[in-house]
Amino acid sequence: MQETCDLTKGRVAARLMGFFFPMLLTNTLQQAYTFVDTMIVGKGLGDQALGSVGNLSSLMLLITGFLMGITNGFSVNIAQRFGAGDYQMLRKNIAHSIKLCGTSTAALTLISLIFLKPLLISMQTSPSLMRDSLLYGYIFFGGLMVTAAYNLCSCILRALGDSSTPFKAIMISSVINIMLDCLLIFGFRTGVGGAAFATVFSQTVSVLVCCYKLRKNDLLCLGRDDFAKDRSVDQNLMNNGIPAACMNAVTAVGCMVVQGYVNALGAVFTSAYSVCSKVLNLVMLPSLTAGFSLSAFVSQNKGAGSIQRIREGVRAGILIGFVSWLVVGSVMLLIPHQLAGVMLNESETISLTAEFLRICAIPLLLLNLLFVFRSTVQGMGYPLIPMCSGILEMALRIPVIVLMMTNIGFRATAYAEGVAWFGALLLNVVAYIVLIRRTVGIQQSLDAIGEQSAGR
């Protein structure tokens, strides 16, 4: 069936890479147009406007990260049902995912719009940035349902082994987003509000593309019975979705605390930190994508009981993370000023950003491996461990900022990232080793029981 891809069969490396590369193109394109969007705002409206938008990044990560965590958690259940060949429960899980995601998004939209200004004030947002930050935030969070719809649709597609449709959707929406940015900012002079509208509108297009593909899949002909109340299905979905959402939310809270300390230093530092975040989001793409790929791969194979394929998949993910670190880490180490200069204008802001990137170049390997092991543990059906690693990241990041920023200033933000990545990676690696050994032991016991029964 062309609309799906069974990741439980065939050569592991070939299957995983065939799934990985379309998703890498998708995420790269998504980050690239975010990068271009930031560049257009910075070059077209100035560093202060860029700081106003960037000031929202940690808050946007909190809300969208929560939604992304929920949908990624739901996709684990969906992929496991697909891997097990249980198509009735597959449809039921998808139907209930839609209901739960819609309810969660409606509540988050209301909360975001009500508490946007108080949160910006609590983050010590500079008065010079407040107006544009509010304008961008109200438009973006007002369209949160569109963001949630895309996340859910793309997660369902990936759970079924389809990583090419999200790429097509993002490719179309990226072109629309960039064209609208240029038209609204340079043509109609709409300011940051135009950039926010362009983002929401272009993402709506990506949702329509994904929905069209899902409707064509015979496995996904949802009926009224699939949406019928079923507490056990809801509970199983939330058991994976809520911990994954909390992990992202806790990480975002830590970033918001860091953002507050950065904002207290002044608008220049706010602009620098916003660009640092954008560059990190771009350079982490290969390993982040490897993590998403492994989540679907591991989930399907866990449903099929193929433990050895999970091990082989993890080894392939580690290789991807190491190779990507060699490439992007070298770029961050050798030409950080050029990277910063793409989006910024002022020499002081560029220098601050370049220093951050240079410090983070080496520990970036820790982040790459973190994505691999965290996604594997989640795909095996143990979402509480990744959630605890998110809490650990926050617990490590904030003290470094509090203790070091008064002495070394803005550089403390870079050191805090490395410390947080190391702690979270260590927890997930230990968890993976323990869980894989436990799963193998259980499988061997079941095989022994089966042989004894057959002998009788």
Tab-separated table of C-alpha atoms in Angstrom:
chain	number	residue	atom	x	y	z
A	1	MET	CA	0.000	0.000	0.000
A	2	GLN	CA	1.674	3.244	-1.134
A	3	GLU	CA	0.189	5.450	1.553
A	4	THR	CA	2.035	3.545	4.293
A	5	CYS	CA	5.449	2.010	4.896
A	6	ASP	CA	5.984	-1.058	7.086
A	7	LEU	CA	9.210	-0.381	8.997
A	8	THR	CA	9.196	-3.833	10.596
A	9	LYS	CA	10.490	-5.537	7.429
A	10	GLY	CA	13.458	-5.177	5.099
A	11	ARG	CA	17.022	-4.057	5.797
A	12	VAL	CA	17.093	-1.806	8.849
A	13	ALA	CA	19.514	0.795	7.501
A	14	ALA	CA	17.736	1.028	4.147
A	15	ARG	CA	14.280	1.315	5.731
A	16	LEU	CA	15.379	3.855	8.298
A	17	MET	CA	17.326	5.995	5.836
A	18	GLY	CA	14.505	5.888	3.307
A	19	PHE	CA	12.207	7.205	6.020
A	20	PHE	CA	14.805	9.620	7.441
A	21	PHE	CA	15.792	11.618	4.356
A	22	PRO	CA	12.328	12.854	3.292
A	23	MET	CA	11.730	13.880	6.907
A	24	LEU	CA	15.124	15.606	7.033
A	25	LEU	CA	14.195	17.565	3.917
A	26	THR	CA	10.883	18.450	5.567
A	27	ASN	CA	12.457	19.700	8.797
A	28	THR	CA	15.279	21.457	6.973
A	29	LEU	CA	12.837	23.259	4.741
A	30	GLN	CA	10.670	24.162	7.728
A	31	GLN	CA	13.627	25.588	9.632
A	32	ALA	CA	15.017	27.199	6.492
A	33	TYR	CA	11.874	29.205	5.917
A	34	THR	CA	11.815	30.064	9.629
A	35	PHE	CA	15.415	31.194	9.170
A	36	VAL	CA	14.470	33.229	6.096
A	37	ASP	CA	11.453	34.592	7.953
A	38	THR	CA	13.758	35.786	10.734
A	39	MET	CA	16.193	37.206	8.201
A	40	ILE	CA	13.408	39.144	6.444
A	41	VAL	CA	12.191	40.560	9.756
A	42	GLY	CA	15.733	41.459	10.849
A	43	LYS	CA	16.849	42.977	7.574
A	44	GLY	CA	13.494	44.526	6.691
A	45	LEU	CA	12.388	45.837	10.085
A	46	GLY	CA	15.632	45.989	12.099
A	47	ASP	CA	17.219	44.209	15.060
A	48	GLN	CA	14.612	45.575	17.484
A	49	ALA	CA	11.727	44.031	15.554
A	50	LEU	CA	13.672	40.788	15.356
A	51	GLY	CA	14.163	40.948	19.120
A	52	SER	CA	10.415	41.445	19.591
A	53	VAL	CA	9.659	38.271	17.639
A	54	GLY	CA	12.575	36.345	19.127
A	55	ASN	CA	11.476	37.339	22.616
A	56	LEU	CA	8.416	35.117	22.063
A	57	SER	CA	10.457	32.062	21.058
A	58	SER	CA	10.564	30.445	24.502
A	59	LEU	CA	6.846	31.124	25.073
A	60	MET	CA	5.997	29.742	21.646
A	61	LEU	CA	8.150	26.713	22.441
A	62	LEU	CA	6.153	26.228	25.640
A	63	ILE	CA	2.768	26.151	23.899
A	64	THR	CA	3.634	24.563	20.553
A	65	GLY	CA	6.073	22.204	22.257
A	66	PHE	CA	3.296	21.015	24.543
A	67	LEU	CA	1.071	20.337	21.538
A	68	MET	CA	3.897	18.687	19.625
A	69	GLY	CA	4.605	16.458	22.619
A	70	ILE	CA	0.973	15.377	22.796
A	71	THR	CA	0.803	14.533	19.094
A	72	ASN	CA	4.188	12.764	19.131
A	73	GLY	CA	3.001	10.727	22.105
A	74	PHE	CA	-0.208	9.811	20.302
A	75	SER	CA	1.824	8.723	17.261
A	76	VAL	CA	3.606	6.080	19.365
A	77	ASN	CA	0.274	4.346	20.013
A	78	ILE	CA	-0.727	4.694	16.364
A	79	ALA	CA	2.587	3.286	15.088
A	80	GLN	CA	2.451	0.356	17.504
A	81	ARG	CA	-1.061	-0.539	16.348
A	82	PHE	CA	0.065	-0.301	12.728
A	83	GLY	CA	3.150	-2.433	13.401
A	84	ALA	CA	0.966	-5.066	15.093
A	85	GLY	CA	-1.473	-5.067	12.149
A	86	ASP	CA	-4.415	-4.116	14.387
A	87	TYR	CA	-6.193	-1.763	11.983
A	88	GLN	CA	-9.430	-1.487	13.950
A	89	MET	CA	-7.562	-0.100	16.964
A	90	LEU	CA	-5.438	1.980	14.593
A	91	ARG	CA	-8.524	3.847	13.384
A	92	LYS	CA	-9.857	4.179	16.926
A	93	ASN	CA	-6.574	5.645	18.138
A	94	ILE	CA	-6.512	8.168	15.299
A	95	ALA	CA	-10.115	9.213	15.909
A	96	HIS	CA	-9.563	9.733	19.623
A	97	SER	CA	-6.292	11.558	18.918
A	98	ILE	CA	-8.257	14.076	16.862
A	99	LYS	CA	-10.759	14.607	19.684
A	100	LEU	CA	-8.145	14.966	22.402
A	101	CYS	CA	-5.919	17.219	20.323
A	102	GLY	CA	-8.812	19.516	19.425
A	103	THR	CA	-9.893	19.871	23.060
A	104	SER	CA	-6.345	20.531	24.269
A	105	THR	CA	-5.699	23.119	21.578
A	106	ALA	CA	-8.879	25.043	22.309
A	107	ALA	CA	-7.901	25.312	25.981
A	108	LEU	CA	-4.310	26.304	25.170
A	109	THR	CA	-5.464	28.975	22.711
A	110	LEU	CA	-7.647	30.599	25.352
A	111	ILE	CA	-4.918	30.432	27.997
A	112	SER	CA	-2.280	31.824	25.625
A	113	LEU	CA	-4.337	34.829	24.588
A	114	ILE	CA	-5.346	35.684	28.167
A	115	PHE	CA	-1.924	35.347	29.763
A	116	LEU	CA	0.316	36.555	26.928
A	117	LYS	CA	0.924	40.043	28.307
A	118	PRO	CA	1.431	38.983	31.956
A	119	LEU	CA	3.925	36.354	30.830
A	120	LEU	CA	5.876	38.846	28.724
A	121	ILE	CA	6.013	41.209	31.679
A	122	SER	CA	7.211	38.402	33.968
A	123	MET	CA	9.989	37.676	31.460
A	124	GLN	CA	11.226	41.280	31.914
A	125	THR	CA	10.482	42.155	28.300
A	126	SER	CA	11.905	45.538	27.373
A	127	PRO	CA	9.184	48.229	26.946
A	128	SER	CA	10.616	48.983	23.509
A	129	LEU	CA	9.832	45.407	22.420
A	130	MET	CA	6.482	44.900	24.164
A	131	ARG	CA	4.113	46.269	21.503
A	132	ASP	CA	5.469	44.179	18.623
A	133	SER	CA	5.801	41.090	20.817
A	134	LEU	CA	2.131	41.339	21.768
A	135	LEU	CA	1.010	41.902	18.180
A	136	TYR	CA	2.941	38.908	16.865
A	137	GLY	CA	1.853	36.754	19.792
A	138	TYR	CA	-1.869	37.480	19.489
A	139	ILE	CA	-1.879	36.569	15.797
A	140	PHE	CA	0.282	33.464	16.208
A	141	PHE	CA	-1.565	32.031	19.210
A	142	GLY	CA	-4.903	32.946	17.662
A	143	GLY	CA	-4.028	30.479	14.891
A	144	LEU	CA	-2.842	27.764	17.259
A	145	MET	CA	-5.473	25.312	15.993
A	146	VAL	CA	-3.738	25.335	12.614
A	147	THR	CA	-0.376	24.515	14.211
A	148	ALA	CA	-1.942	21.651	16.177
A	149	ALA	CA	-3.677	20.289	13.075
A	150	TYR	CA	-0.426	20.164	11.122
A	151	ASN	CA	1.452	18.507	13.990
A	152	LEU	CA	-1.219	15.834	14.364
A	153	CYS	CA	-1.544	15.141	10.638
A	154	SER	CA	2.214	14.897	10.110
A	155	CYS	CA	2.594	12.653	13.186
A	156	ILE	CA	-0.101	10.288	11.909
A	157	LEU	CA	1.552	10.139	8.503
A	158	ARG	CA	4.964	9.423	10.036
A	159	ALA	CA	3.494	6.743	12.306
A	160	LEU	CA	2.247	5.009	9.151
A	161	GLY	CA	5.678	5.282	7.555
A	162	ASP	CA	4.882	8.210	5.239
A	163	SER	CA	7.546	10.896	5.544
A	164	SER	CA	7.235	12.286	2.019
A	165	THR	CA	3.798	13.930	2.297
A	166	PRO	CA	4.838	16.281	5.159
A	167	PHE	CA	7.800	17.302	2.992
A	168	LYS	CA	5.518	18.203	0.092
A	169	ALA	CA	3.242	20.118	2.446
A	170	ILE	CA	6.094	22.133	3.954
A	171	MET	CA	7.625	22.778	0.537
A	172	ILE	CA	4.405	24.374	-0.683
A	173	SER	CA	3.782	26.324	2.521
A	174	SER	CA	7.401	27.544	2.656
A	175	VAL	CA	7.135	29.167	-0.749
A	176	ILE	CA	3.844	30.798	0.234
A	177	ASN	CA	5.264	31.979	3.566
A	178	ILE	CA	8.334	33.618	2.051
A	179	MET	CA	6.316	35.281	-0.722
A	180	LEU	CA	3.798	36.641	1.807
A	181	ASP	CA	6.604	37.841	4.095
A	182	CYS	CA	8.197	39.835	1.305
A	183	LEU	CA	4.858	41.194	0.104
A	184	LEU	CA	3.542	42.206	3.528
A	185	ILE	CA	6.781	43.485	5.079
A	186	PHE	CA	8.468	45.169	2.101
A	187	GLY	CA	5.366	45.913	0.019
A	188	PHE	CA	2.573	46.795	2.419
A	189	ARG	CA	4.805	47.684	5.425
A	190	THR	CA	2.654	45.674	7.846
A	191	GLY	CA	5.489	45.125	10.327
A	192	VAL	CA	5.728	42.026	12.517
A	193	GLY	CA	1.971	41.477	12.249
A	194	GLY	CA	2.405	40.654	8.571
A	195	ALA	CA	5.086	38.080	9.396
A	196	ALA	CA	2.771	36.412	11.930
A	197	PHE	CA	-0.140	36.318	9.475
A	198	ALA	CA	2.092	34.821	6.766
A	199	THR	CA	3.140	32.024	9.137
A	200	VAL	CA	-0.428	31.103	10.107
A	201	PHE	CA	-1.752	31.270	6.550
A	202	SER	CA	1.057	29.184	5.033
A	203	GLN	CA	0.677	26.540	7.738
A	204	THR	CA	-3.023	26.298	6.898
A	205	VAL	CA	-2.017	25.269	3.394
A	206	SER	CA	0.271	22.540	4.769
A	207	VAL	CA	-2.643	21.170	6.816
A	208	LEU	CA	-4.821	20.918	3.714
A	209	VAL	CA	-2.112	18.999	1.841
A	210	CYS	CA	-1.691	16.481	4.683
A	211	CYS	CA	-5.454	16.051	5.142
A	212	TYR	CA	-5.874	15.352	1.436
A	213	LYS	CA	-3.340	12.503	1.627
A	214	LEU	CA	-4.885	11.057	4.778
A	215	ARG	CA	-8.355	11.000	3.205
A	216	LYS	CA	-6.991	8.892	0.316
A	217	ASN	CA	-5.757	6.135	2.651
A	218	ASP	CA	-8.186	3.203	2.789
A	219	LEU	CA	-6.970	2.231	6.257
A	220	LEU	CA	-8.125	5.564	7.645
A	221	CYS	CA	-11.800	5.596	6.675
A	222	LEU	CA	-13.007	6.689	10.096
A	223	GLY	CA	-16.582	5.970	11.072
A	224	ARG	CA	-18.850	7.111	13.883
A	225	ASP	CA	-17.946	4.045	15.948
A	226	ASP	CA	-14.281	5.052	15.888
A	227	PHE	CA	-15.137	8.312	17.655
A	228	ALA	CA	-17.403	6.620	20.213
A	229	LYS	CA	-16.470	7.159	23.840
A	230	ASP	CA	-13.765	4.744	24.984
A	231	ARG	CA	-11.937	5.606	28.180
A	232	SER	CA	-9.299	2.916	27.764
A	233	VAL	CA	-8.199	4.303	24.383
A	234	ASP	CA	-8.158	7.851	25.729
A	235	GLN	CA	-6.175	6.723	28.755
A	236	ASN	CA	-3.582	4.890	26.669
A	237	LEU	CA	-3.155	7.894	24.381
A	238	MET	CA	-2.793	10.300	27.276
A	239	ASN	CA	-0.331	7.971	29.008
A	240	ASN	CA	2.050	8.640	26.113
A	241	GLY	CA	0.918	12.131	25.131
A	242	ILE	CA	0.941	13.924	28.495
A	243	PRO	CA	4.478	12.928	29.588
A	244	ALA	CA	5.857	13.890	26.160
A	245	ALA	CA	3.987	17.202	26.321
A	246	CYS	CA	5.220	17.868	29.855
A	247	MET	CA	8.790	17.119	28.783
A	248	ASN	CA	8.610	19.787	26.097
A	249	ALA	CA	6.793	22.195	28.399
A	250	VAL	CA	9.310	21.824	31.213
A	251	THR	CA	12.173	22.371	28.772
A	252	ALA	CA	10.413	25.498	27.508
A	253	VAL	CA	9.900	26.808	31.052
A	254	GLY	CA	13.635	26.491	31.601
A	255	CYS	CA	14.216	28.439	28.386
A	256	MET	CA	11.727	31.094	29.530
A	257	VAL	CA	13.668	31.539	32.776
A	258	VAL	CA	16.879	31.908	30.781
A	259	GLN	CA	15.089	34.366	28.465
A	260	GLY	CA	14.092	36.427	31.491
A	261	TYR	CA	17.692	36.703	32.667
A	262	VAL	CA	18.824	37.575	29.138
A	263	ASN	CA	16.112	40.222	28.769
A	264	ALA	CA	17.313	41.850	31.979
A	265	LEU	CA	20.660	42.502	30.266
A	266	GLY	CA	19.015	44.665	27.571
A	267	ALA	CA	17.427	44.575	24.121
A	268	VAL	CA	20.750	43.854	22.389
A	269	PHE	CA	21.137	40.615	24.337
A	270	THR	CA	17.515	39.675	23.617
A	271	SER	CA	18.145	39.980	19.883
A	272	ALA	CA	21.366	37.977	20.141
A	273	TYR	CA	19.733	35.173	22.120
A	274	SER	CA	16.828	34.944	19.679
A	275	VAL	CA	19.261	34.397	16.799
A	276	CYS	CA	21.255	31.860	18.849
A	277	SER	CA	18.041	29.886	19.314
A	278	LYS	CA	17.238	30.056	15.591
A	279	VAL	CA	20.703	28.808	14.607
A	280	LEU	CA	20.577	25.976	17.149
A	281	ASN	CA	17.174	24.942	15.818
A	282	LEU	CA	18.702	24.769	12.346
A	283	VAL	CA	21.917	22.884	13.148
A	284	MET	CA	20.170	20.283	15.326
A	285	LEU	CA	17.885	19.243	12.460
A	286	PRO	CA	19.681	16.041	11.330
A	287	SER	CA	19.744	14.554	14.835
A	288	LEU	CA	16.257	15.820	15.666
A	289	THR	CA	15.017	14.162	12.487
A	290	ALA	CA	16.880	10.978	13.369
A	291	GLY	CA	14.998	11.045	16.666
A	292	PHE	CA	11.609	11.460	14.978
A	293	SER	CA	12.486	8.672	12.531
A	294	LEU	CA	13.547	6.361	15.347
A	295	SER	CA	10.370	7.086	17.292
A	296	ALA	CA	8.245	5.756	14.418
A	297	PHE	CA	10.701	2.951	13.620
A	298	VAL	CA	10.997	1.777	17.231
A	299	SER	CA	7.245	2.062	17.837
A	300	GLN	CA	6.372	-0.099	14.838
A	301	ASN	CA	9.015	-2.687	15.704
A	302	LYS	CA	8.029	-2.712	19.374
A	303	GLY	CA	4.473	-3.480	18.253
A	304	ALA	CA	5.836	-6.302	16.076
A	305	GLY	CA	8.155	-7.575	18.856
A	306	SER	CA	11.344	-7.036	16.777
A	307	ILE	CA	13.867	-6.072	19.471
A	308	GLN	CA	16.993	-6.728	17.382
A	309	ARG	CA	15.774	-4.279	14.726
A	310	ILE	CA	15.397	-1.643	17.448
A	311	ARG	CA	19.050	-2.114	18.416
A	312	GLU	CA	20.180	-1.824	14.807
A	313	GLY	CA	18.055	1.291	14.361
A	314	VAL	CA	19.654	2.950	17.389
A	315	ARG	CA	23.129	2.269	15.993
A	316	ALA	CA	22.114	3.901	12.719
A	317	GLY	CA	20.723	6.901	14.633
A	318	ILE	CA	23.991	7.311	16.566
A	319	LEU	CA	25.910	7.341	13.292
A	320	ILE	CA	23.637	10.047	11.888
A	321	GLY	CA	24.092	12.142	15.022
A	322	PHE	CA	27.888	11.828	14.928
A	323	VAL	CA	28.243	12.653	11.225
A	324	SER	CA	25.918	15.659	11.473
A	325	TRP	CA	27.924	16.931	14.471
A	326	LEU	CA	31.152	16.758	12.469
A	327	VAL	CA	29.608	18.889	9.721
A	328	VAL	CA	27.531	21.507	11.541
A	329	GLY	CA	29.807	21.639	14.599
A	330	SER	CA	32.695	22.582	12.326
A	331	VAL	CA	30.627	25.358	10.751
A	332	MET	CA	29.668	26.763	14.162
A	333	LEU	CA	33.284	26.635	15.299
A	334	LEU	CA	34.881	28.126	12.186
A	335	ILE	CA	32.434	30.752	10.855
A	336	PRO	CA	30.125	31.814	13.719
A	337	HIS	CA	30.315	35.526	12.815
A	338	GLN	CA	29.140	34.813	9.280
A	339	LEU	CA	26.195	32.774	10.598
A	340	ALA	CA	25.151	35.562	12.946
A	341	GLY	CA	25.594	38.229	10.273
A	342	VAL	CA	23.005	36.617	8.030
A	343	MET	CA	20.201	37.827	10.318
A	344	LEU	CA	21.743	40.634	12.383
A	345	ASN	CA	23.081	44.079	11.575
A	346	GLU	CA	24.806	45.488	14.688
A	347	SER	CA	28.401	44.389	15.397
A	348	GLU	CA	27.808	43.991	19.165
A	349	THR	CA	24.849	41.674	18.640
A	350	ILE	CA	26.767	39.666	16.044
A	351	SER	CA	29.744	39.226	18.417
A	352	LEU	CA	27.525	37.992	21.250
A	353	THR	CA	25.815	35.481	18.967
A	354	ALA	CA	29.106	34.254	17.492
A	355	GLU	CA	30.569	33.604	20.938
A	356	PHE	CA	27.516	31.548	21.934
A	357	LEU	CA	27.736	29.437	18.763
A	358	ARG	CA	31.457	28.800	19.177
A	359	ILE	CA	31.025	27.583	22.761
A	360	CYS	CA	28.112	25.281	21.812
A	361	ALA	CA	29.916	23.720	18.832
A	362	ILE	CA	31.589	20.874	20.768
A	363	PRO	CA	28.765	19.919	23.191
A	364	LEU	CA	26.355	19.857	20.238
A	365	LEU	CA	27.292	16.167	19.948
A	366	LEU	CA	25.599	15.588	23.314
A	367	LEU	CA	22.368	17.124	21.999
A	368	ASN	CA	22.515	14.997	18.858
A	369	LEU	CA	22.814	11.786	20.858
A	370	LEU	CA	20.133	12.973	23.291
A	371	PHE	CA	17.559	13.117	20.489
A	372	VAL	CA	18.444	9.560	19.424
A	373	PHE	CA	18.167	7.914	22.853
A	374	ARG	CA	15.224	9.970	24.104
A	375	SER	CA	13.124	9.171	21.036
A	376	THR	CA	14.037	5.484	21.286
A	377	VAL	CA	12.953	5.257	24.919
A	378	GLN	CA	9.691	7.041	24.088
A	379	GLY	CA	9.072	4.781	21.075
A	380	MET	CA	9.507	1.716	23.285
A	381	GLY	CA	6.555	2.955	25.326
A	382	TYR	CA	8.239	4.548	28.361
A	383	PRO	CA	7.333	8.266	28.101
A	384	LEU	CA	7.951	9.093	31.772
A	385	ILE	CA	11.714	8.755	31.369
A	386	PRO	CA	11.991	11.394	28.605
A	387	MET	CA	9.729	13.609	30.723
A	388	CYS	CA	12.102	13.230	33.678
A	389	SER	CA	15.000	14.104	31.389
A	390	GLY	CA	13.193	17.328	30.464
A	391	ILE	CA	12.835	18.160	34.142
A	392	LEU	CA	16.512	17.383	34.630
A	393	GLU	CA	17.424	19.732	31.755
A	394	MET	CA	15.583	22.572	33.470
A	395	ALA	CA	17.059	21.684	36.870
A	396	LEU	CA	20.570	21.868	35.416
A	397	ARG	CA	20.121	24.839	33.072
A	398	ILE	CA	18.686	27.346	35.548
A	399	PRO	CA	21.353	27.061	38.303
A	400	VAL	CA	24.126	27.544	35.754
A	401	ILE	CA	22.455	30.756	34.580
A	402	VAL	CA	21.842	32.017	38.127
A	403	LEU	CA	25.359	31.267	39.341
A	404	MET	CA	27.403	32.189	36.264
A	405	MET	CA	25.633	35.071	34.514
A	406	THR	CA	26.751	37.683	37.069
A	407	ASN	CA	30.375	36.622	36.527
A	408	ILE	CA	30.690	35.828	32.818
A	409	GLY	CA	27.541	37.458	31.400
A	410	PHE	CA	25.911	36.233	28.196
A	411	ARG	CA	28.341	33.297	27.792
A	412	ALA	CA	26.569	31.575	30.690
A	413	THR	CA	23.643	30.802	28.366
A	414	ALA	CA	25.920	28.657	26.189
A	415	TYR	CA	27.478	26.780	29.102
A	416	ALA	CA	24.009	26.145	30.545
A	417	GLU	CA	22.985	24.401	27.319
A	418	GLY	CA	25.952	22.017	27.408
A	419	VAL	CA	25.394	21.073	31.060
A	420	ALA	CA	21.672	20.467	30.484
A	421	TRP	CA	22.314	18.309	27.396
A	422	PHE	CA	24.850	16.147	29.230
A	423	GLY	CA	22.557	15.406	32.173
A	424	ALA	CA	19.545	14.543	30.011
A	425	LEU	CA	21.634	12.340	27.703
A	426	LEU	CA	23.085	10.354	30.598
A	427	LEU	CA	19.615	9.597	31.990
A	428	ASN	CA	18.245	8.402	28.638
A	429	VAL	CA	21.299	6.258	27.796
A	430	VAL	CA	21.085	4.448	31.132
A	431	ALA	CA	17.332	3.994	30.683
A	432	TYR	CA	17.782	2.584	27.161
A	433	ILE	CA	20.348	0.020	28.323
A	434	VAL	CA	18.160	-1.126	31.215
A	435	LEU	CA	14.966	-1.269	29.136
A	436	ILE	CA	16.458	-3.124	26.186
A	437	ARG	CA	17.958	-5.744	28.504
A	438	ARG	CA	14.660	-6.119	30.351
A	439	THR	CA	12.733	-6.473	27.086
A	440	VAL	CA	15.157	-9.101	25.791
A	441	GLY	CA	14.842	-11.009	29.082
A	442	ILE	CA	11.049	-10.965	28.889
A	443	GLN	CA	11.146	-12.118	25.255
A	444	GLN	CA	13.497	-14.998	26.112
A	445	SER	CA	11.224	-16.086	28.958
A	446	LEU	CA	8.188	-16.075	26.669
A	447	ASP	CA	10.085	-18.074	24.032
A	448	ALA	CA	11.100	-20.642	26.653
A	449	ILE	CA	7.495	-20.994	27.836
A	450	GLY	CA	6.381	-21.419	24.236
A	451	GLU	CA	8.961	-24.172	23.612
A	452	GLN	CA	7.899	-26.001	26.768
A	453	SER	CA	4.253	-25.828	25.708
A	454	ALA	CA	5.123	-27.100	22.243
A	455	GLY	CA	7.090	-30.015	23.777
A	456	ARG	CA	4.072	-31.132	25.708
